[in-house]
């Protein structure tokens, strides 16, 4: 409404430029939306920081406030979706830059167990709960599938905010999130196959597994060699430019395979981590990320459809499913007990958010007719709860599990 | 073709994920386009730098190569257009950050005369040439109008590349470009009025003039006060975040008035210039700009439709119009003779590019039925020539007019 008022005021400025305005209008309204998202995330994020809460929750809330659910100044649309995706890509590229492969491999066994246990338990829990409350078998499979993959963006952002990315539990979370995403892809392929053809092709699932692991393996294999690549001697303008191109290439490839683009961006960042100091990549990438990543979180809030959640049935089933989602991932704790129980709990909580990955699974189920609007709403509810609960609890849990790591002024 | 090949290869990876791919496909193809644009600008820009030519011309060419005119890997579309617009906004925001209002005001008189002379002469030249070759009166008016406003982006980028933004001629160009854009808006309003209703409303033109000057004046009036604003004490997360929000707000406002968004971004940058050192705004803004601005120039190349220019008539008329466009702006030299004839010539050449502003005027004429496809192609030809000629000649002319200012290693 504010926006249309401004447009009216501007329209009054000169009828003669009306046609010029028509050309520029969609561009202007997108500029306006980005402006509003930045301003709102800056303000609500600040409020949350003042009360020692993660800014990222404030950014989510900021999006919900200016989005269709409340003020309606910012609408859903492919333009914002793409820019928010770029934000997630730069966030995980940045997190990758701060992560060395060696450090991940040191906790590789833990990460693997965390990923496997943390996928199986919620899947089974979701599936049987679905059957119990009367879902069809296929719907129950989709519900389970939506609970599998962690959406690591929000946890990564909180760990970045708290400056704990180099701690062992953070490494386990990041490593497990990569494996998790592959599991999510496989489960989705199986479940979609069952929904559309009643069965799944073992051959294509195996191909999928091989391609995913080949992608991750190829990225890992690059690591020992990149140190010897003289970025500033390549036929490109700047080391920063090549690095960004590499990050986008890996995100695109991941996306083509069916993995989350952010997994590709994270792998790319980890490859570049080997030379980040030599070419001063961190500061400029961080600057780009600090512009785009809040748009990603705010856009999550923009997409929030509160009306869809406002039925008692959805609230009840959604509450139970959220509990399954959270408790299921906490079983992952057993994978990282080598780090002590406290750190293992941090890992479990870090794996809780499902975010956009769960939503993608559910929307594929919806468009395939495998789940209905109500079942979709239950998944949305679970996504909202897990996305909010994890960052809210991470700070106090880390303060308890890893005393002294949080800087006093935080 | 490369892209569809990759999609096919990925498609073979697993039929079961086809529906997931459909959801993600447009996102993936945009990621791919951004990746290709960055990689291509990095490489062709490097080539141009090696041969001591402006990287920005290489970036334009890179876009033309990967665009529909040649390889067809990147298509025109609103998504890329918006991201390229963001690139132009950050470029001019950055240029504004390096410009103090005081320095512009010192050369205010010169900038004003440059802007006025450099608008009137090309307008009259274009109008009479149009009539001479048999255009209707309205078409001739549009041709003249398309020659009025300088597109300062490309000149600003070259001045930034050469590190001469603080020289008096650069300040005159920047100041004149702001006034130029207001003139362009006014001329467009008058010409559109004549095209659609046969006359124009003096009242609405006056309102337009007042609003434009009020906008620029308000921005200038902020300058003495911003120094006292404690950016880090405001209820926002970071000084950088607020600054970006301010830049986007001013770009949006400018766009709503009918001015180019980049004029708003430039004014915002100039306001923030007063505190850029205190809050270390330059480096992060420069990082964002170095990611996005090449996309702006590459997208100019993507939009290049060579086929439309391939008629002898268009080439001849386009050549003459380009000459009028160049010589017309060189008359602006008289406005800055106070700086010596050599510097004045730098100013004249810096004002030559017409870029997207000329295109907007022409496309409004086209959609209003005031000019036809052939006349539109003539304007495109002029835009291409002026956009390439200026940066190619700026470097040698600056080396001649301002010896010693270009660093030896450049």
PDB file of C-alpha atoms in Angstrom, chain A residues 3 6-7 9-17 19-21 23-24 26-28 30-32 34-35 38-39 41-47 49 55 59 78-83 85-86 89-90 157 161 185 188-190 192-193 201 204-205 207-208 211 233-242 244-246 248-249 251-253 255-258 261 283-285 287-288 290-292 294 360 363-364 367-368, chain B residues 3 6-7 9-17 19-21 23-24 26-32 34-35 38-39 41-47 49 55 59 78-83 85-86 89-90 157 185 188-190 192-193 201 204-205 207-208 211 233-242 244-246 248-249 251-253 255-258 261 283-285 287-288 290-292 294 360 363-364 367-368:
ATOM      1  CA  UNK A   3       4.337   1.343  -2.479  1.00  0.00           C
ATOM      2  CA  UNK A   6       4.423   6.303  -3.754  1.00  0.00           C
ATOM      3  CA  UNK A   7       3.636   5.218  -7.286  1.00  0.00           C
ATOM      4  CA  UNK A   9       2.448  10.352  -5.971  1.00  0.00           C
ATOM      5  CA  UNK A  10       5.037   9.833  -8.656  1.00  0.00           C
ATOM      6  CA  UNK A  11       2.347   9.318 -11.255  1.00  0.00           C
ATOM      7  CA  UNK A  12       0.921  12.710 -10.398  1.00  0.00           C
ATOM      8  CA  UNK A  13       4.324  14.185 -11.124  1.00  0.00           C
ATOM      9  CA  UNK A  14       3.832  14.105 -14.840  1.00  0.00           C
ATOM     10  CA  UNK A  15       1.393  12.291 -17.059  1.00  0.00           C
ATOM     11  CA  UNK A  16       3.768  12.676 -19.960  1.00  0.00           C
ATOM     12  CA  UNK A  17       6.243  10.217 -18.478  1.00  0.00           C
ATOM     13  CA  UNK A  19       4.867   5.311 -20.657  1.00  0.00           C
ATOM     14  CA  UNK A  20       8.428   5.664 -19.423  1.00  0.00           C
ATOM     15  CA  UNK A  21       7.179   4.604 -16.020  1.00  0.00           C
ATOM     16  CA  UNK A  23       8.858   0.382 -18.821  1.00  0.00           C
ATOM     17  CA  UNK A  24      10.651   1.028 -15.550  1.00  0.00           C
ATOM     18  CA  UNK A  26       8.667  -3.529 -12.507  1.00  0.00           C
ATOM     19  CA  UNK A  27      12.326  -2.631 -12.142  1.00  0.00           C
ATOM     20  CA  UNK A  28      11.452   0.117  -9.688  1.00  0.00           C
ATOM     21  CA  UNK A  30      11.879  -4.723  -7.313  1.00  0.00           C
ATOM     22  CA  UNK A  31      14.362  -2.049  -6.247  1.00  0.00           C
ATOM     23  CA  UNK A  32      11.823  -0.942  -3.679  1.00  0.00           C
ATOM     24  CA  UNK A  34      15.140  -5.029  -2.006  1.00  0.00           C
ATOM     25  CA  UNK A  35      15.388  -1.686  -0.204  1.00  0.00           C
ATOM     26  CA  UNK A  38      17.476  -4.578   3.662  1.00  0.00           C
ATOM     27  CA  UNK A  39      16.036  -1.859   5.881  1.00  0.00           C
ATOM     28  CA  UNK A  41      16.410  -6.917   8.277  1.00  0.00           C
ATOM     29  CA  UNK A  42      18.815  -4.233   9.473  1.00  0.00           C
ATOM     30  CA  UNK A  43      16.315  -2.986  12.033  1.00  0.00           C
ATOM     31  CA  UNK A  44      14.707  -6.207  13.306  1.00  0.00           C
ATOM     32  CA  UNK A  45      18.084  -7.964  13.208  1.00  0.00           C
ATOM     33  CA  UNK A  46      19.475  -5.180  15.411  1.00  0.00           C
ATOM     34  CA  UNK A  47      16.577  -5.594  17.858  1.00  0.00           C
ATOM     35  CA  UNK A  49      21.003  -8.715  18.687  1.00  0.00           C
ATOM     36  CA  UNK A  55      20.058 -11.650  14.137  1.00  0.00           C
ATOM     37  CA  UNK A  59      15.757 -11.212   9.566  1.00  0.00           C
ATOM     38  CA  UNK A  78      11.002 -15.368  -9.049  1.00  0.00           C
ATOM     39  CA  UNK A  79      13.214 -12.253  -9.004  1.00  0.00           C
ATOM     40  CA  UNK A  80      13.482 -12.121  -5.227  1.00  0.00           C
ATOM     41  CA  UNK A  81      13.717 -15.884  -5.060  1.00  0.00           C
ATOM     42  CA  UNK A  82      16.759 -15.867  -7.315  1.00  0.00           C
ATOM     43  CA  UNK A  83      18.465 -13.043  -5.451  1.00  0.00           C
ATOM     44  CA  UNK A  85      19.263 -17.972  -3.621  1.00  0.00           C
ATOM     45  CA  UNK A  86      22.376 -16.002  -4.583  1.00  0.00           C
ATOM     46  CA  UNK A  89      25.133 -19.351  -2.221  1.00  0.00           C
ATOM     47  CA  UNK A  90      27.441 -16.565  -1.059  1.00  0.00           C
ATOM     48  CA  UNK A 157      24.805 -18.233   9.749  1.00  0.00           C
ATOM     49  CA  UNK A 161      27.585 -14.855  13.976  1.00  0.00           C
ATOM     50  CA  UNK A 185      18.261 -36.248  -2.880  1.00  0.00           C
ATOM     51  CA  UNK A 188      13.399 -37.770  -2.766  1.00  0.00           C
ATOM     52  CA  UNK A 189      14.205 -39.727  -5.929  1.00  0.00           C
ATOM     53  CA  UNK A 190      12.922 -42.957  -4.384  1.00  0.00           C
ATOM     54  CA  UNK A 192       8.998 -39.463  -6.198  1.00  0.00           C
ATOM     55  CA  UNK A 193       9.485 -42.659  -8.162  1.00  0.00           C
ATOM     56  CA  UNK A 201      14.390 -47.710 -10.824  1.00  0.00           C
ATOM     57  CA  UNK A 204      18.797 -44.551 -11.843  1.00  0.00           C
ATOM     58  CA  UNK A 205      19.061 -44.318  -8.058  1.00  0.00           C
ATOM     59  CA  UNK A 207      23.495 -43.468 -10.948  1.00  0.00           C
ATOM     60  CA  UNK A 208      22.297 -40.606  -8.753  1.00  0.00           C
ATOM     61  CA  UNK A 211      27.078 -38.788  -9.585  1.00  0.00           C
ATOM     62  CA  UNK A 233      48.581 -15.383 -13.252  1.00  0.00           C
ATOM     63  CA  UNK A 234      45.514 -16.881 -14.914  1.00  0.00           C
ATOM     64  CA  UNK A 235      44.033 -15.122 -17.966  1.00  0.00           C
ATOM     65  CA  UNK A 236      41.376 -13.410 -15.832  1.00  0.00           C
ATOM     66  CA  UNK A 237      40.958  -9.906 -14.467  1.00  0.00           C
ATOM     67  CA  UNK A 238      41.047 -10.602 -10.727  1.00  0.00           C
ATOM     68  CA  UNK A 239      41.481 -13.551  -8.323  1.00  0.00           C
ATOM     69  CA  UNK A 240      38.190 -12.481  -6.724  1.00  0.00           C
ATOM     70  CA  UNK A 241      36.392 -12.657 -10.064  1.00  0.00           C
ATOM     71  CA  UNK A 242      37.675 -16.164 -10.850  1.00  0.00           C
ATOM     72  CA  UNK A 244      33.218 -16.069  -7.697  1.00  0.00           C
ATOM     73  CA  UNK A 245      32.936 -17.690 -11.112  1.00  0.00           C
ATOM     74  CA  UNK A 246      34.159 -20.959  -9.588  1.00  0.00           C
ATOM     75  CA  UNK A 248      28.791 -20.072  -9.155  1.00  0.00           C
ATOM     76  CA  UNK A 249      29.952 -22.909 -11.424  1.00  0.00           C
ATOM     77  CA  UNK A 251      26.545 -24.146  -7.356  1.00  0.00           C
ATOM     78  CA  UNK A 252      25.168 -24.546 -10.881  1.00  0.00           C
ATOM     79  CA  UNK A 253      26.632 -28.041 -11.201  1.00  0.00           C
ATOM     80  CA  UNK A 255      21.873 -27.787  -8.869  1.00  0.00           C
ATOM     81  CA  UNK A 256      22.020 -29.672 -12.191  1.00  0.00           C
ATOM     82  CA  UNK A 257      22.753 -32.913 -10.386  1.00  0.00           C
ATOM     83  CA  UNK A 258      19.789 -32.267  -8.123  1.00  0.00           C
ATOM     84  CA  UNK A 261      23.193 -25.158  -5.002  1.00  0.00           C
ATOM     85  CA  UNK A 283      36.783  -9.709   2.997  1.00  0.00           C
ATOM     86  CA  UNK A 284      35.245  -9.054  -0.414  1.00  0.00           C
ATOM     87  CA  UNK A 285      33.232 -12.296  -0.361  1.00  0.00           C
ATOM     88  CA  UNK A 287      30.949  -7.993   1.880  1.00  0.00           C
ATOM     89  CA  UNK A 288      28.870  -9.507  -0.919  1.00  0.00           C
ATOM     90  CA  UNK A 290      26.517  -9.419   4.053  1.00  0.00           C
ATOM     91  CA  UNK A 291      24.467  -7.677   1.356  1.00  0.00           C
ATOM     92  CA  UNK A 292      22.749 -10.758  -0.104  1.00  0.00           C
ATOM     93  CA  UNK A 294      19.918 -11.298   4.799  1.00  0.00           C
ATOM     94  CA  UNK A 360      10.985 -28.466  -1.877  1.00  0.00           C
ATOM     95  CA  UNK A 363       5.991 -29.019  -2.974  1.00  0.00           C
ATOM     96  CA  UNK A 364       7.088 -31.825  -5.288  1.00  0.00           C
ATOM     97  CA  UNK A 367       2.432 -31.009  -7.464  1.00  0.00           C
ATOM     98  CA  UNK A 368       2.574 -34.793  -7.995  1.00  0.00           C
TER      99      UNK A 368
ATOM    100  CA  UNK B   3      23.508 -25.287 -21.458  1.00  0.00           C
ATOM    101  CA  UNK B   6      24.382 -29.994 -19.632  1.00  0.00           C
ATOM    102  CA  UNK B   7      20.695 -30.142 -18.811  1.00  0.00           C
ATOM    103  CA  UNK B   9      23.292 -34.894 -19.237  1.00  0.00           C
ATOM    104  CA  UNK B  10      21.811 -34.070 -15.870  1.00  0.00           C
ATOM    105  CA  UNK B  11      18.410 -35.257 -16.978  1.00  0.00           C
ATOM    106  CA  UNK B  12      19.907 -38.647 -17.760  1.00  0.00           C
ATOM    107  CA  UNK B  13      21.134 -38.774 -14.184  1.00  0.00           C
ATOM    108  CA  UNK B  14      17.780 -39.757 -12.849  1.00  0.00           C
ATOM    109  CA  UNK B  15      14.285 -39.590 -14.241  1.00  0.00           C
ATOM    110  CA  UNK B  16      12.868 -39.690 -10.753  1.00  0.00           C
ATOM    111  CA  UNK B  17      14.132 -36.205  -9.971  1.00  0.00           C
ATOM    112  CA  UNK B  19       9.897 -32.852 -11.238  1.00  0.00           C
ATOM    113  CA  UNK B  20      12.438 -31.497  -8.765  1.00  0.00           C
ATOM    114  CA  UNK B  21      14.428 -30.284 -11.729  1.00  0.00           C
ATOM    115  CA  UNK B  23      11.097 -26.517  -9.982  1.00  0.00           C
ATOM    116  CA  UNK B  24      14.767 -25.647  -9.898  1.00  0.00           C
ATOM    117  CA  UNK B  26      14.835 -21.665 -14.144  1.00  0.00           C
ATOM    118  CA  UNK B  27      16.866 -20.953 -11.042  1.00  0.00           C
ATOM    119  CA  UNK B  28      19.652 -23.179 -12.306  1.00  0.00           C
ATOM    120  CA  UNK B  29      19.668 -21.625 -15.748  1.00  0.00           C
ATOM    121  CA  UNK B  30      19.938 -18.139 -14.264  1.00  0.00           C
ATOM    122  CA  UNK B  31      22.808 -19.299 -12.058  1.00  0.00           C
ATOM    123  CA  UNK B  32      24.445 -20.668 -15.177  1.00  0.00           C
ATOM    124  CA  UNK B  34      25.509 -15.342 -14.167  1.00  0.00           C
ATOM    125  CA  UNK B  35      28.413 -17.768 -14.033  1.00  0.00           C
ATOM    126  CA  UNK B  38      31.326 -13.471 -14.843  1.00  0.00           C
ATOM    127  CA  UNK B  39      33.700 -15.925 -16.467  1.00  0.00           C
ATOM    128  CA  UNK B  41      33.909 -10.710 -18.529  1.00  0.00           C
ATOM    129  CA  UNK B  42      36.848 -11.881 -16.439  1.00  0.00           C
ATOM    130  CA  UNK B  43      38.550 -13.352 -19.494  1.00  0.00           C
ATOM    131  CA  UNK B  44      37.770 -10.811 -22.227  1.00  0.00           C
ATOM    132  CA  UNK B  45      38.279  -7.954 -19.751  1.00  0.00           C
ATOM    133  CA  UNK B  46      41.725  -9.372 -18.990  1.00  0.00           C
ATOM    134  CA  UNK B  47      42.529  -9.544 -22.714  1.00  0.00           C
ATOM    135  CA  UNK B  49      43.686  -4.862 -20.119  1.00  0.00           C
ATOM    136  CA  UNK B  55      38.339  -3.694 -19.424  1.00  0.00           C
ATOM    137  CA  UNK B  59      33.054  -6.833 -20.725  1.00  0.00           C
ATOM    138  CA  UNK B  78      13.999  -9.424 -16.699  1.00  0.00           C
ATOM    139  CA  UNK B  79      16.079 -11.304 -14.122  1.00  0.00           C
ATOM    140  CA  UNK B  80      19.411 -10.434 -15.692  1.00  0.00           C
ATOM    141  CA  UNK B  81      18.165  -6.950 -16.473  1.00  0.00           C
ATOM    142  CA  UNK B  82      17.410  -6.330 -12.824  1.00  0.00           C
ATOM    143  CA  UNK B  83      20.721  -7.729 -11.607  1.00  0.00           C
ATOM    144  CA  UNK B  85      20.634  -2.598 -12.997  1.00  0.00           C
ATOM    145  CA  UNK B  86      21.761  -3.379  -9.437  1.00  0.00           C
ATOM    146  CA  UNK B  89      23.473   1.245  -9.051  1.00  0.00           C
ATOM    147  CA  UNK B  90      26.402  -0.070  -7.011  1.00  0.00           C
ATOM    148  CA  UNK B 157      33.855   2.966 -14.845  1.00  0.00           C
ATOM    149  CA  UNK B 185      13.756  13.517 -18.498  1.00  0.00           C
ATOM    150  CA  UNK B 188      11.437  13.076 -23.015  1.00  0.00           C
ATOM    151  CA  UNK B 189       8.336  14.356 -21.240  1.00  0.00           C
ATOM    152  CA  UNK B 190       7.898  17.136 -23.819  1.00  0.00           C
ATOM    153  CA  UNK B 192       6.234  12.091 -25.461  1.00  0.00           C
ATOM    154  CA  UNK B 193       3.535  14.672 -24.827  1.00  0.00           C
ATOM    155  CA  UNK B 201       1.186  20.364 -20.578  1.00  0.00           C
ATOM    156  CA  UNK B 204       3.200  18.982 -15.635  1.00  0.00           C
ATOM    157  CA  UNK B 205       6.585  19.781 -17.191  1.00  0.00           C
ATOM    158  CA  UNK B 207       6.152  20.024 -11.848  1.00  0.00           C
ATOM    159  CA  UNK B 208       8.635  17.539 -13.262  1.00  0.00           C
ATOM    160  CA  UNK B 211      10.435  17.545  -8.398  1.00  0.00           C
ATOM    161  CA  UNK B 233      24.530   4.156  16.996  1.00  0.00           C
ATOM    162  CA  UNK B 234      21.406   3.925  14.845  1.00  0.00           C
ATOM    163  CA  UNK B 235      18.968   1.070  15.491  1.00  0.00           C
ATOM    164  CA  UNK B 236      20.422  -0.975  12.623  1.00  0.00           C
ATOM    165  CA  UNK B 237      22.785  -3.939  12.455  1.00  0.00           C
ATOM    166  CA  UNK B 238      25.689  -2.407  10.553  1.00  0.00           C
ATOM    167  CA  UNK B 239      26.732   0.952   9.057  1.00  0.00           C
ATOM    168  CA  UNK B 240      27.249  -0.874   5.758  1.00  0.00           C
ATOM    169  CA  UNK B 241      23.697  -2.220   5.817  1.00  0.00           C
ATOM    170  CA  UNK B 242      22.153   1.202   6.444  1.00  0.00           C
ATOM    171  CA  UNK B 244      23.186   0.159   1.181  1.00  0.00           C
ATOM    172  CA  UNK B 245      19.562   0.671   2.216  1.00  0.00           C
ATOM    173  CA  UNK B 246      20.031   4.418   1.741  1.00  0.00           C
ATOM    174  CA  UNK B 248      18.736   1.654  -2.782  1.00  0.00           C
ATOM    175  CA  UNK B 249      16.156   4.070  -1.383  1.00  0.00           C
ATOM    176  CA  UNK B 251      17.817   4.834  -6.520  1.00  0.00           C
ATOM    177  CA  UNK B 252      14.186   3.818  -6.068  1.00  0.00           C
ATOM    178  CA  UNK B 253      13.098   7.416  -5.490  1.00  0.00           C
ATOM    179  CA  UNK B 255      13.372   5.911 -10.578  1.00  0.00           C
ATOM    180  CA  UNK B 256       9.897   6.834  -9.288  1.00  0.00           C
ATOM    181  CA  UNK B 257      10.430  10.447 -10.314  1.00  0.00           C
ATOM    182  CA  UNK B 258      11.475   9.283 -13.747  1.00  0.00           C
ATOM    183  CA  UNK B 261      18.147   4.988 -10.716  1.00  0.00           C
ATOM    184  CA  UNK B 283      35.978  -1.581   0.516  1.00  0.00           C
ATOM    185  CA  UNK B 284      32.790  -3.585   1.027  1.00  0.00           C
ATOM    186  CA  UNK B 285      30.810  -1.450  -1.461  1.00  0.00           C
ATOM    187  CA  UNK B 287      33.531  -5.639  -3.444  1.00  0.00           C
ATOM    188  CA  UNK B 288      29.806  -5.763  -4.191  1.00  0.00           C
ATOM    189  CA  UNK B 290      33.140  -5.559  -8.564  1.00  0.00           C
ATOM    190  CA  UNK B 291      30.786  -8.561  -8.577  1.00  0.00           C
ATOM    191  CA  UNK B 292      27.717  -6.826 -10.059  1.00  0.00           C
ATOM    192  CA  UNK B 294      30.566  -6.291 -14.933  1.00  0.00           C
ATOM    193  CA  UNK B 360      14.862   4.032 -23.303  1.00  0.00           C
ATOM    194  CA  UNK B 363      11.824   2.385 -27.116  1.00  0.00           C
ATOM    195  CA  UNK B 364       9.219   4.755 -25.723  1.00  0.00           C
ATOM    196  CA  UNK B 367       5.947   1.733 -28.395  1.00  0.00           C
ATOM    197  CA  UNK B 368       4.100   5.049 -28.896  1.00  0.00           C
TER     198      UNK B 368
END
